[in-house]
Coordinates of C-alpha atoms and ligand atoms in Angstrom, one line a residue:
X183 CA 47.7 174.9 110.5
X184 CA 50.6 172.6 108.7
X185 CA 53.7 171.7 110.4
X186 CA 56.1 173.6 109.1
X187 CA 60.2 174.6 109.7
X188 CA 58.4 178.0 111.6
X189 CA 56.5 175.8 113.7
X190 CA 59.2 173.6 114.1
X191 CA 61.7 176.5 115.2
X192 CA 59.0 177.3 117.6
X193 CA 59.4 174.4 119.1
X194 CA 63.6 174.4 119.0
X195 CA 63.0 177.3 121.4
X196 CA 60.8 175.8 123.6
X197 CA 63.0 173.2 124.1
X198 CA 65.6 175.6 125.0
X199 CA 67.5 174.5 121.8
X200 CA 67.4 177.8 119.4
X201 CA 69.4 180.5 119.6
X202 CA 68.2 183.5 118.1
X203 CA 70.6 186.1 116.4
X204 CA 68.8 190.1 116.5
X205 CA 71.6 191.6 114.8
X206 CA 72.4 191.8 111.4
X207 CA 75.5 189.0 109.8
X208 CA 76.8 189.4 107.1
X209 CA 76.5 186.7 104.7
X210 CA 80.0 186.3 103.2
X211 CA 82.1 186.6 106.1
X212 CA 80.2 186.0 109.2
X213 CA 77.3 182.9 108.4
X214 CA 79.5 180.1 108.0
X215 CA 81.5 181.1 111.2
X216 CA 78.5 181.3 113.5
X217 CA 76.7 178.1 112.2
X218 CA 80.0 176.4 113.3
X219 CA 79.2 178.1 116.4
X220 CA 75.9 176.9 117.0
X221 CA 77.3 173.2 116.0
X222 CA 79.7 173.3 118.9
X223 CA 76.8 174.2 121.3
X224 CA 74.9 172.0 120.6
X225 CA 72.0 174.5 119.3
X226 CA 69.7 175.0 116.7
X227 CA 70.1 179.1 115.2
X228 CA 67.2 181.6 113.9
X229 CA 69.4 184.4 112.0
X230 CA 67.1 187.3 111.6
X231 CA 69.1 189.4 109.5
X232 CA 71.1 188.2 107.0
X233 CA 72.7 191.4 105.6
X234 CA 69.9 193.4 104.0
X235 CA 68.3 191.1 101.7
X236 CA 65.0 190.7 103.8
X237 CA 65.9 187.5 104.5
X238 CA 66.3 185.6 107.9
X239 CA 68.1 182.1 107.9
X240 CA 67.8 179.0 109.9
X241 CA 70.2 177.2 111.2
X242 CA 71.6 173.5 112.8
X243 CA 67.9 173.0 112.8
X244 CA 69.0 168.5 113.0
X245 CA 72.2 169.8 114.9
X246 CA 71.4 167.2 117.4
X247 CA 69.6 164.2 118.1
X248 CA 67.0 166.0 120.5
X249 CA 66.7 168.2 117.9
X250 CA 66.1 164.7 115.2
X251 CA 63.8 163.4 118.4
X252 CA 61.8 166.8 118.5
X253 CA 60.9 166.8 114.4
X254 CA 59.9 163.2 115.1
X255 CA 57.7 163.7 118.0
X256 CA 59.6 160.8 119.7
X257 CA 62.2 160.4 123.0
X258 CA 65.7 160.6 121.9
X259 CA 66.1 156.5 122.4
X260 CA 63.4 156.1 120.5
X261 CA 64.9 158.1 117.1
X262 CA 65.7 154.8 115.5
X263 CA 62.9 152.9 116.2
X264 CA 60.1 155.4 115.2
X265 CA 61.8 156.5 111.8
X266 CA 62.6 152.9 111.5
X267 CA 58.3 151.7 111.5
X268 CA 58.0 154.7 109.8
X269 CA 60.1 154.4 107.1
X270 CA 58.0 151.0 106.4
X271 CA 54.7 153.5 105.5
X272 CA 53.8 155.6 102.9
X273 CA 51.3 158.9 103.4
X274 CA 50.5 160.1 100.4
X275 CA 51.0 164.5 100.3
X276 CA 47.9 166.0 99.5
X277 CA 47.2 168.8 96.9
X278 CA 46.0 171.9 98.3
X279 CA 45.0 175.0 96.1
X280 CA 47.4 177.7 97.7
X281 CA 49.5 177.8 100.2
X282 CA 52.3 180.5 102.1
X283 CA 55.2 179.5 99.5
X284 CA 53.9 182.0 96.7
X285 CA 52.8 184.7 98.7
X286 CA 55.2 187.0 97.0
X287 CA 56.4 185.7 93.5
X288 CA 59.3 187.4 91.6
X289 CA 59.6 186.8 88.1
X290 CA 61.6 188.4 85.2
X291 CA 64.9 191.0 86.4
X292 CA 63.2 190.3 90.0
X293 CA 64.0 186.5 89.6
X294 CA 67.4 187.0 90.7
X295 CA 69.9 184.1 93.1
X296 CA 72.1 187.0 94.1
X297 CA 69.8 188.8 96.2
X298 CA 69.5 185.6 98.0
X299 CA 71.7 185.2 100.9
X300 CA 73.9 181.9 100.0
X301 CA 76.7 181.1 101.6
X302 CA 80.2 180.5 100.7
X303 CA 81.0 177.8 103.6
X304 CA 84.0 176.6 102.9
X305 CA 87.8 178.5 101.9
X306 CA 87.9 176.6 98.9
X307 CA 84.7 176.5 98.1
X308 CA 84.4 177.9 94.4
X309 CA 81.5 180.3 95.7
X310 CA 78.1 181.0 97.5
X311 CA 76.3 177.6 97.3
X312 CA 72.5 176.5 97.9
X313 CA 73.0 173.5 100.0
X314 CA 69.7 173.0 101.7
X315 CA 67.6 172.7 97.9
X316 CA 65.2 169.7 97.9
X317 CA 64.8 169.3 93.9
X318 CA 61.5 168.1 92.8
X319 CA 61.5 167.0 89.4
X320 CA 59.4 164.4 87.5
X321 CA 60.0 161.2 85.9
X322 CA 59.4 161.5 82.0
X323 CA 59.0 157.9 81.9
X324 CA 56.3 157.0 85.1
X325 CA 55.2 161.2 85.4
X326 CA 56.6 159.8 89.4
X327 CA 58.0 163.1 91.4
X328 CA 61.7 162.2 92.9
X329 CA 63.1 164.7 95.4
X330 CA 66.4 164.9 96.6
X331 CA 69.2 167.3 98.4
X332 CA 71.7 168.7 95.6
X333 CA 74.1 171.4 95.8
X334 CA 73.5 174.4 93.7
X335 CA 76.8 176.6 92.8
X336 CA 76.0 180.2 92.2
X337 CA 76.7 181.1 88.4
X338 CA 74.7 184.2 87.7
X339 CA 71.3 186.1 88.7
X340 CA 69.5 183.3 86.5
X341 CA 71.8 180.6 86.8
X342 CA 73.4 177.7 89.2
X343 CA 75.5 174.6 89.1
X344 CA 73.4 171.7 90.0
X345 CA 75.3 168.3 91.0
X346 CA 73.6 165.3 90.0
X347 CA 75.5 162.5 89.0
X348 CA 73.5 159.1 88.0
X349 CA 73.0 156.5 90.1
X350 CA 71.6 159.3 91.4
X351 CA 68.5 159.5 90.7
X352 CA 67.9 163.6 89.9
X353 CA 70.8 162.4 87.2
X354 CA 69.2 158.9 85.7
X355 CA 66.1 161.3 85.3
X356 CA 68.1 163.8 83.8
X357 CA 69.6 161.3 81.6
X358 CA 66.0 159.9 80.4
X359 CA 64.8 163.8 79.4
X360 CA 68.1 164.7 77.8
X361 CA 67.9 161.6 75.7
X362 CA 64.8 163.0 74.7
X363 CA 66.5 166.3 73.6
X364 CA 64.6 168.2 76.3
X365 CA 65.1 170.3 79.3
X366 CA 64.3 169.1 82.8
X367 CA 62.0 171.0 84.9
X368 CA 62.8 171.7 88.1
X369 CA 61.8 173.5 91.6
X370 CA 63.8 173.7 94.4
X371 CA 62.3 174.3 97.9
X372 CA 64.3 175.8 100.4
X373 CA 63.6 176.3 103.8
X374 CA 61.4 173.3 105.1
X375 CA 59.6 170.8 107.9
X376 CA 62.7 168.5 109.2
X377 CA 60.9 165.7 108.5
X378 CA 60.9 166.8 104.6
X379 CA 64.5 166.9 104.5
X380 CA 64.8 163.5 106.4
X381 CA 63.1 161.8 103.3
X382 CA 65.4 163.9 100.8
X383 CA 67.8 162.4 102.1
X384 CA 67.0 159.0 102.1
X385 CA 67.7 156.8 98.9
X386 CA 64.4 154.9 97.8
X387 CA 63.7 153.1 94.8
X388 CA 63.5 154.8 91.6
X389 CA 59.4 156.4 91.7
X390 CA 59.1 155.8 95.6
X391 CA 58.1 159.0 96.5
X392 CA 60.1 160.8 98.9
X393 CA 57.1 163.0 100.2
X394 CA 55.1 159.7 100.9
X395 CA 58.0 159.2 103.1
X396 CA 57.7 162.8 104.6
X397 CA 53.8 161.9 105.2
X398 CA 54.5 158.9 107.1
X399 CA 57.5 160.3 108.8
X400 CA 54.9 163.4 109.6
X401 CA 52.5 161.3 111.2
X402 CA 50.4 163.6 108.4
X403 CA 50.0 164.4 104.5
X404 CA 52.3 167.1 103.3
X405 CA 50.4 169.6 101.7
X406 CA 51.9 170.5 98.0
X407 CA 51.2 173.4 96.2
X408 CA 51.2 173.3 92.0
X409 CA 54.1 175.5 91.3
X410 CA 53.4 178.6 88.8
X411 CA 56.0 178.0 86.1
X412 CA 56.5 174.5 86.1
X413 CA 54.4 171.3 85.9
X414 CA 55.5 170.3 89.6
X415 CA 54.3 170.6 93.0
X416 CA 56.1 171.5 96.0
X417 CA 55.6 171.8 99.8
X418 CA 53.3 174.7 100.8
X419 CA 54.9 175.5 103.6
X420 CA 58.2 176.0 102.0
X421 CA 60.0 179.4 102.7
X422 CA 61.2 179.8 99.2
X423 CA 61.0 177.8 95.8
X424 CA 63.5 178.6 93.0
X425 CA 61.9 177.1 89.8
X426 CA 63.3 176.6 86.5
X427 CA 64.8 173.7 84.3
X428 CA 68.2 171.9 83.9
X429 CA 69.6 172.7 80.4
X430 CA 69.9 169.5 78.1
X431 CA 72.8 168.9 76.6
X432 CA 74.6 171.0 78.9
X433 CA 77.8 171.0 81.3
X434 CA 79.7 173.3 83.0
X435 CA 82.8 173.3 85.8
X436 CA 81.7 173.2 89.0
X437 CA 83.5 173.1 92.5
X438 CA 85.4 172.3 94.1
X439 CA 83.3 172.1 97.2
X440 CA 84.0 171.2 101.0
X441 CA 81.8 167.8 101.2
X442 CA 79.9 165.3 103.5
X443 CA 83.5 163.6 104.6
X444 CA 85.4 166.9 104.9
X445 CA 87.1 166.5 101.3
X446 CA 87.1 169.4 98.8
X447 CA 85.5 167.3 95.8
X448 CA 87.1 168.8 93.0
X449 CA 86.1 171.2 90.2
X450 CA 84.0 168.8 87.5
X451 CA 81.6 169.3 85.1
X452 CA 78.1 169.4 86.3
X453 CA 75.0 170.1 85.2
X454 CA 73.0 173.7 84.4
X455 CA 69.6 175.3 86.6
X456 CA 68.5 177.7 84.6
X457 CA 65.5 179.5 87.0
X458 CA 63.1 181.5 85.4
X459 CA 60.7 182.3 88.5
X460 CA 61.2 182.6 92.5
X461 CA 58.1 182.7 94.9
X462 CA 58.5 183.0 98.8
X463 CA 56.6 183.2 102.2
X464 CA 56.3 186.8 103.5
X465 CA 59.1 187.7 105.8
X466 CA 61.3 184.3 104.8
X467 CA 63.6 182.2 106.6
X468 CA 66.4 181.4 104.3
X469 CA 68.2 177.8 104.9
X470 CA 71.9 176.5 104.8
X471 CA 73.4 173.2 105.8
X472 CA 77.1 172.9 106.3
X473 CA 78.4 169.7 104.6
X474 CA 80.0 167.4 107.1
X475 CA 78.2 169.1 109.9
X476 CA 76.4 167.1 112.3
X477 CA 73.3 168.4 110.5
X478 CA 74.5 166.8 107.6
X479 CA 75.2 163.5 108.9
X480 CA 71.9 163.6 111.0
X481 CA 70.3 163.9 107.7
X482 CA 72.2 161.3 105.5
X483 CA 72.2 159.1 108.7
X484 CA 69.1 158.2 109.6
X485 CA 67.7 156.1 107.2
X486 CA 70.7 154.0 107.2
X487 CA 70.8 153.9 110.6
X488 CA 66.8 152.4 109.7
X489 CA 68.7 150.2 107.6
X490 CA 71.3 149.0 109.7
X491 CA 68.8 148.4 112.7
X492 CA 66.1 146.6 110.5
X493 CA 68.6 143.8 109.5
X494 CA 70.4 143.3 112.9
X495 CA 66.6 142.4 114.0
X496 CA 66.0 140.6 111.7
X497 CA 68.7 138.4 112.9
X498 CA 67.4 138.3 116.2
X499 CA 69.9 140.4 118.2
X500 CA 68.3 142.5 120.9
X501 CA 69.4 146.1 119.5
X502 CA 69.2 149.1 121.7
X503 CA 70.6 151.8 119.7
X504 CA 72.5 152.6 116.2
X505 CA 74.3 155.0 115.8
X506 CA 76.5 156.5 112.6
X507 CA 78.7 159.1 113.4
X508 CA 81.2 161.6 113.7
X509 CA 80.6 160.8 109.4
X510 CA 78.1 158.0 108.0
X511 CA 80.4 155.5 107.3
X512 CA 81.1 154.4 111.1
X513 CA 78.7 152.8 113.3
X514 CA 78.0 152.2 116.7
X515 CA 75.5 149.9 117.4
X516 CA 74.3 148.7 121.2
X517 CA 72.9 145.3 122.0
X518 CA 72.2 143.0 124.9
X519 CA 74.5 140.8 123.8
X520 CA 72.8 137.0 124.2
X521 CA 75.8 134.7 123.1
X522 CA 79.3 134.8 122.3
X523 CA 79.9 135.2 119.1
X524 CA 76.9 137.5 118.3
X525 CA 78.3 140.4 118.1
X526 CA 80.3 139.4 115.3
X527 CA 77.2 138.3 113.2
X528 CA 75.1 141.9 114.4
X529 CA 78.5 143.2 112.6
X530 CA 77.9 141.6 109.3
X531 CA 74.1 142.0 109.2
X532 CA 75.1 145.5 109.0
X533 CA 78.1 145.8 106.9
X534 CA 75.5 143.5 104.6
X535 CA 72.7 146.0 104.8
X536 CA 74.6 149.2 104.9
X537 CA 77.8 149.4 101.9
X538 CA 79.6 152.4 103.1
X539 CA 80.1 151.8 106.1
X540 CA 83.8 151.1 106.5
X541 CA 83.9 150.1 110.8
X542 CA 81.4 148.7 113.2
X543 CA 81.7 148.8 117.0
X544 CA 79.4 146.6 119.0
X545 CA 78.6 147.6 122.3
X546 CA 77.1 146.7 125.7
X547 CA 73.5 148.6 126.8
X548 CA 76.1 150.5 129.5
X549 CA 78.0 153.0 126.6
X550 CA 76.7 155.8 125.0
X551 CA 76.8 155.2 121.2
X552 CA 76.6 158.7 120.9
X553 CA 79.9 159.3 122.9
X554 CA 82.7 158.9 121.2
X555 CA 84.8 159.3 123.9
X556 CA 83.0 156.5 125.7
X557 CA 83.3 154.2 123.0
X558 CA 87.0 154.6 122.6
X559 CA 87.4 154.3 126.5
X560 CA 85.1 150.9 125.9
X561 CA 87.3 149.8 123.2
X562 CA 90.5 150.9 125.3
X563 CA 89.0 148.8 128.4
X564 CA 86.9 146.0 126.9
X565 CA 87.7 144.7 123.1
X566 CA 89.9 141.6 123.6
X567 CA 91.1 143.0 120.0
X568 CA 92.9 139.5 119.0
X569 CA 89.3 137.5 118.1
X570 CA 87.5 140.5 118.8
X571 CA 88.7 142.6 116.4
X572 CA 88.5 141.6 112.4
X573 CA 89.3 143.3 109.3
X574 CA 87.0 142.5 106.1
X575 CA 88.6 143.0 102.9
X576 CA 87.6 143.1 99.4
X577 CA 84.0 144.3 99.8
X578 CA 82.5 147.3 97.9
X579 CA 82.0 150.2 100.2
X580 CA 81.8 154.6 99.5
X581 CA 82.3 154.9 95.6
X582 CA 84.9 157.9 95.0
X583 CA 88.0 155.5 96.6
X584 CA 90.6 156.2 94.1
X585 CA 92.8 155.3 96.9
X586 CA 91.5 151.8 98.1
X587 CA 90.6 153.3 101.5
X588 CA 87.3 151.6 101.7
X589 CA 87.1 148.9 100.7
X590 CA 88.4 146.9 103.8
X591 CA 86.3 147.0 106.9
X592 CA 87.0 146.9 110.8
X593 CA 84.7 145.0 112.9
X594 CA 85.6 145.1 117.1
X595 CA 83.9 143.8 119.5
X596 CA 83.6 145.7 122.3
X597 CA 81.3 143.5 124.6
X598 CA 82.3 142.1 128.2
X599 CA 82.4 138.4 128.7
X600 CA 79.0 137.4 128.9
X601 CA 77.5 137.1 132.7
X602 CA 80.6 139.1 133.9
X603 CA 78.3 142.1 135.0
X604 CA 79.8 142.6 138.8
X605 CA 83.7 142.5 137.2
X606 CA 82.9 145.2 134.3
X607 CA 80.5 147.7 136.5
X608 CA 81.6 151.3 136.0
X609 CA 82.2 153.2 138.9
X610 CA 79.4 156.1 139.1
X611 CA 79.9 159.6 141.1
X612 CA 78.5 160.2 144.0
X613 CA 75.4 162.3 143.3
X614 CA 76.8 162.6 139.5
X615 CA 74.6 165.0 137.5
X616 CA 72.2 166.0 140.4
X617 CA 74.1 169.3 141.9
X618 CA 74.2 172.6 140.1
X619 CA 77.6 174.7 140.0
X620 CA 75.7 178.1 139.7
X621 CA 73.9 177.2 142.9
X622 CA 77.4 177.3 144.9
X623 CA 79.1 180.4 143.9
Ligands
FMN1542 C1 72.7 168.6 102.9 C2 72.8 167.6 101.8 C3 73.3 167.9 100.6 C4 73.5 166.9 99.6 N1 74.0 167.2 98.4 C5 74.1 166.3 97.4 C6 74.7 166.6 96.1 O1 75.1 167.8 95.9 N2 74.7 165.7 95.2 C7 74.3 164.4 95.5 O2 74.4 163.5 94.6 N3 73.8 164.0 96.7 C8 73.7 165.0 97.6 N4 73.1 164.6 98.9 C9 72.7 163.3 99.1 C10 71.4 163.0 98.4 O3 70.4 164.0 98.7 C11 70.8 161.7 98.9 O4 71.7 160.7 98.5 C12 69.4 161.3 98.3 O5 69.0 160.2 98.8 C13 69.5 161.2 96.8 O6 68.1 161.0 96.4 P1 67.7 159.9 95.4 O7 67.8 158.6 96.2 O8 66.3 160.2 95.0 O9 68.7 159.9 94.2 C14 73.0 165.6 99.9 C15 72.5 165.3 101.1 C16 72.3 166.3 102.1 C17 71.7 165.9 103.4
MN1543 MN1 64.5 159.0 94.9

C-alpha cells in the first residue's frame, strides 16, 4: 500500500504527536482557533467532524520538525541533510490505473466548494479559503506538469479566487495559455503525503517536476491517477481533487488575506477556478494550513534551508544545522567554526544562495538553532557585535518591500573566540532532563 497523509497520521500518533478531536467543530468559528492550539503544543491534529459535511480535517501535520523528520524517515538533525541529497534526485511518479482519490466523484449541482469545510483563518480574511491546494496544471509549451501551493478564495459553489502571480510559475503558465486565448486546466489535490507538499513548495526550474521531487523525497514513485475531467494526473492517494480550469482573460478582486509574514496582503485582482468536477477518498480527511504557522514556514523552509546548507559546503565550512525561522527570511545556521573570520564568509555564502533572507546568525555546535531563546541569550552573551556584527545594504531580498525594509541585511557573529572552549562552557543542571515531576507528587 502507498504512503499516504492516512498512513502518515498513523504514524503522528505513534509518535505521540497527533491529537485527535471526536467531537464535532464547527468550521467557521471553532477550526482556526483549535489549529492555533495544536501549534502551541507542539502537535499534529486529526479533526473528525468538521460540522456535518462528512468531512474530517487534518491538521499541523509539518507543525514541527519531528513531525518534518517523521515524513522524511530521518532523525531530526538529520532533516537538512537527507532533504538536502534528496533534493539532488529525481524519481519519476508512476501512472497507475485507479487509485482511492475517485472513489466517490461528484459532478454537476453535486460539484459544489460550499459543502466543503474551508476555513476562514484570519479576521480579515475576505472569506473561507483553500490553503492546502497543490495545483497541477500543464505546460502548453513542453506538455511538463508544474505543481504548486496557491490560495483559493471561495466565490461560489462553482467558483474560487486562485492567486498566481508570474514569476510564479502557475502564472507564467497561465500567461502562455491565455495568450493562446484559452482556458487553463487545472486540478487541485487536497489532503496529501507530507513529502508531496514539501516539493509544492519548493521553487524548481520551469518543467522540473515537482512530483519527481516528491519521488525522491519519498524514497519511492508517487503514484498518479489520470483525472476524469481534465487532461492531468494527480496523486492517488489524495483525499480530495477539485478539477476544473482558470478562466482566460479573466480577473476578479481577491483578498485581502492573512499571509506567510503575518501581513494582510491586500484585496487585488486575481485570477478565476472555475471547477466543473470533485472526486474524493471514502470517508475524507479535509486539509488546512494556516499561513505564517509553523506549518507554513516548515513547508516554504526546507528547501531553502537545502539551499542555504549546500552553498555554505561548498565553501568548506563544517555546517551542523540550518535553520529558518520564526518566518523564512531569518536564519540560524551552526558550524564548527575552523578560523576567525569564517563565519562571516558561511554568512555570505548564504545571503548569496538564499535572496530573502534579510539576517543570519552564526552559531557554535553548543546552541540550539531551533531555540530562539537560546540564540538571543548567545547573541546577548557571545557576539562581540562591533566586527561581529555587519549590516549589508543595497542587495535584492523579499519582492513586495514598498517600504525598503529588505533590502539591507544583518549578519552577527555569534561564535566564541576560537579554542576558548573551558571560558565559554555553559553551566548544565544537575541531573537536567532526567527526573519526572509526576513521579514526585
Ligand atoms: C501553504 C502554502 C500556501 C501558499 N500559497 C501561495 C499563493 O497563494 N500564491 C503563491 O504565489 N505562492 C504560494 N505559496 C508558495 C508557492 O507554493 C511556492 O513558492 C512554490 O514553490 C511555487 O511553485 P513554482 O516554483 O512552481 O512556481 C504557498 C506556499 C505554501 C506552503
Ligand atoms: Mn515549478
Amino acid at each position: 500500500m502507498a504512503e499516504d497523509l492516512r498512513t502518515f497520521i498513523s504514524r503522528l500518533q505513534a509518535a505521540g504527536l497527533l491529537i485527535t478531536l471526536s467531537r464535532p467543530v464547527d468550521t467557521a468559528s471553532q477550526a482556526p482557533a483549535l489549529m492555533r492550539e495544536l501549534e502551541r503544543r507542539g502537535k499534529a491534529g486529526l479533526f473528525r467532524q468538521m460540522d456535518n459535511t462528512g468531512f474530517a480535517m487534518a491538521a499541523n501535520v509539518l507543525g514541527t520538525r519531528e513531525m518534518v523528520a517523521l515524513a522524511l524517515g530521518v532523525d531530526t538533525l538529520k532533516v537538512n541533510f537527507a532533504s538536502m541529497e534528496r533534493m539532488r534526485q529525481r524519481v519519476a511518479p508512476e501512472l497507475v490505473e485507479s487509485g482511492p482519490a475517485q472513489e466517490v466523484v461528484l459532478s454537476g449541482a453535486e460539484a459544489d466548494l460550499t459543502r466543503l469545510p474551508l476555513l476562514t483563518h484570519a479576521t480579515k480574511d475576505a472569506g473561507p479559503y483553500i490553503t492546502a491546494g497543490l495545483v497541477f496544471v500543464r505546460d502548453p509549451d513542453t506538455g511538463k506538469r508544474n505543481v504548486s501551493f496557491n490560495r483559493m478564495q471561495l466565490k461560489g459553489p462553482r467558483k474560487s479566487g486562485i492567486r498566481s502571480m508570474p514569476p510564479q510559475q502557475l502564472g507564467v503558465i497561465q500567461a502562455k495559455q491565455e495568450a493562446r486565448g484559452r482556458n487553463l486546466e487545472v486540478a487541485v489535490a487536497i489532503g496529501n503525503h507530507p513529502c508531496d507538499m514539501i516539493a509544492a513548495a519548493t521553487t524548481l526550474p520551469l518543467g522540473d517536476d515537482e512530483m519527481a521531487l516528491a519521488g525522491a523525497l519519498r524514497g519511492e514513485p508517487v503514484p498518479l491517477i489520470r483525472c476524469l475531467t481534465v487532461d492531468l494526473e494527480v496523486p492517488a492517494n489524495a483525499e480530495v481533487v477539485l478539477e476544473g480550469e482558470i478562466l482566460a482573460n479573466t480577473r476578479e478582486q481577491e483578498g485581502p488575506f492573512g499571509d506567510f509574514l503575518q501581513f494582510y496582503v491586500p484585496q487585488m485582482e486575481n485570477h478565476v477556478f472555475q471547477l466543473k468536477t470533485i472526486t474524493h477518498r471514502q470517508n475524507p480527511i479535509w486539509q488546512s494550513i494556516q499561513a505564517s504557522s509553523s506549518e507554513d514556514v516548515n513547508l516554504l523552509g526546507i528547501s531553502r534551508e537545502a539551499q542555504i546548507l549546500e552553498a555554505v559546503l561548498h565553501n568548506g565550512a563544517k555546517v551542523v544545522d540550518v535553520r529558518l525561522h520564526p518566518t523564512i527570511l531569518g536564519a540560524v545556521i551552526v558550524i564548527e567554526k575552523q578560523f576567525e573570520g569564517e563565519p562571516m564568509n558561511v554568512m555570505m555564502a548564504a545571503f548569496g544562495a538564499y535572496r530573502w533572507l534579510k539576517y543570519c546568525v552564526v552559531v557554535d555546535h553548543d546552541v540550539d538553532p531551533g531555540d530562539e531563546k537560546d540564540v538571543l541569550w548567545t547573541i546577548a552573551t557571545r557576539a562581540r557585535l562591533a566586527d561581529g556584527a555587519k549590516v549589508l545594504d543595497n542587495a535584492a531580498g523579499f519582492s513586495r518591500d514598498p517600504h525598503g525594509i529588505h533590502c539591507s541585511k544583518l549578519a552577527i557573529d555569534a561564535t566564541i573566540p576560537l579554542g576558548q572552549w573551558e571560558e565559554f562552557e555553559r553551566k548544565r543542571v544537575v541531573n537536567d532532563g532526567q527526573l519526572n515531576l509526576e513521579d514526585y507528587r
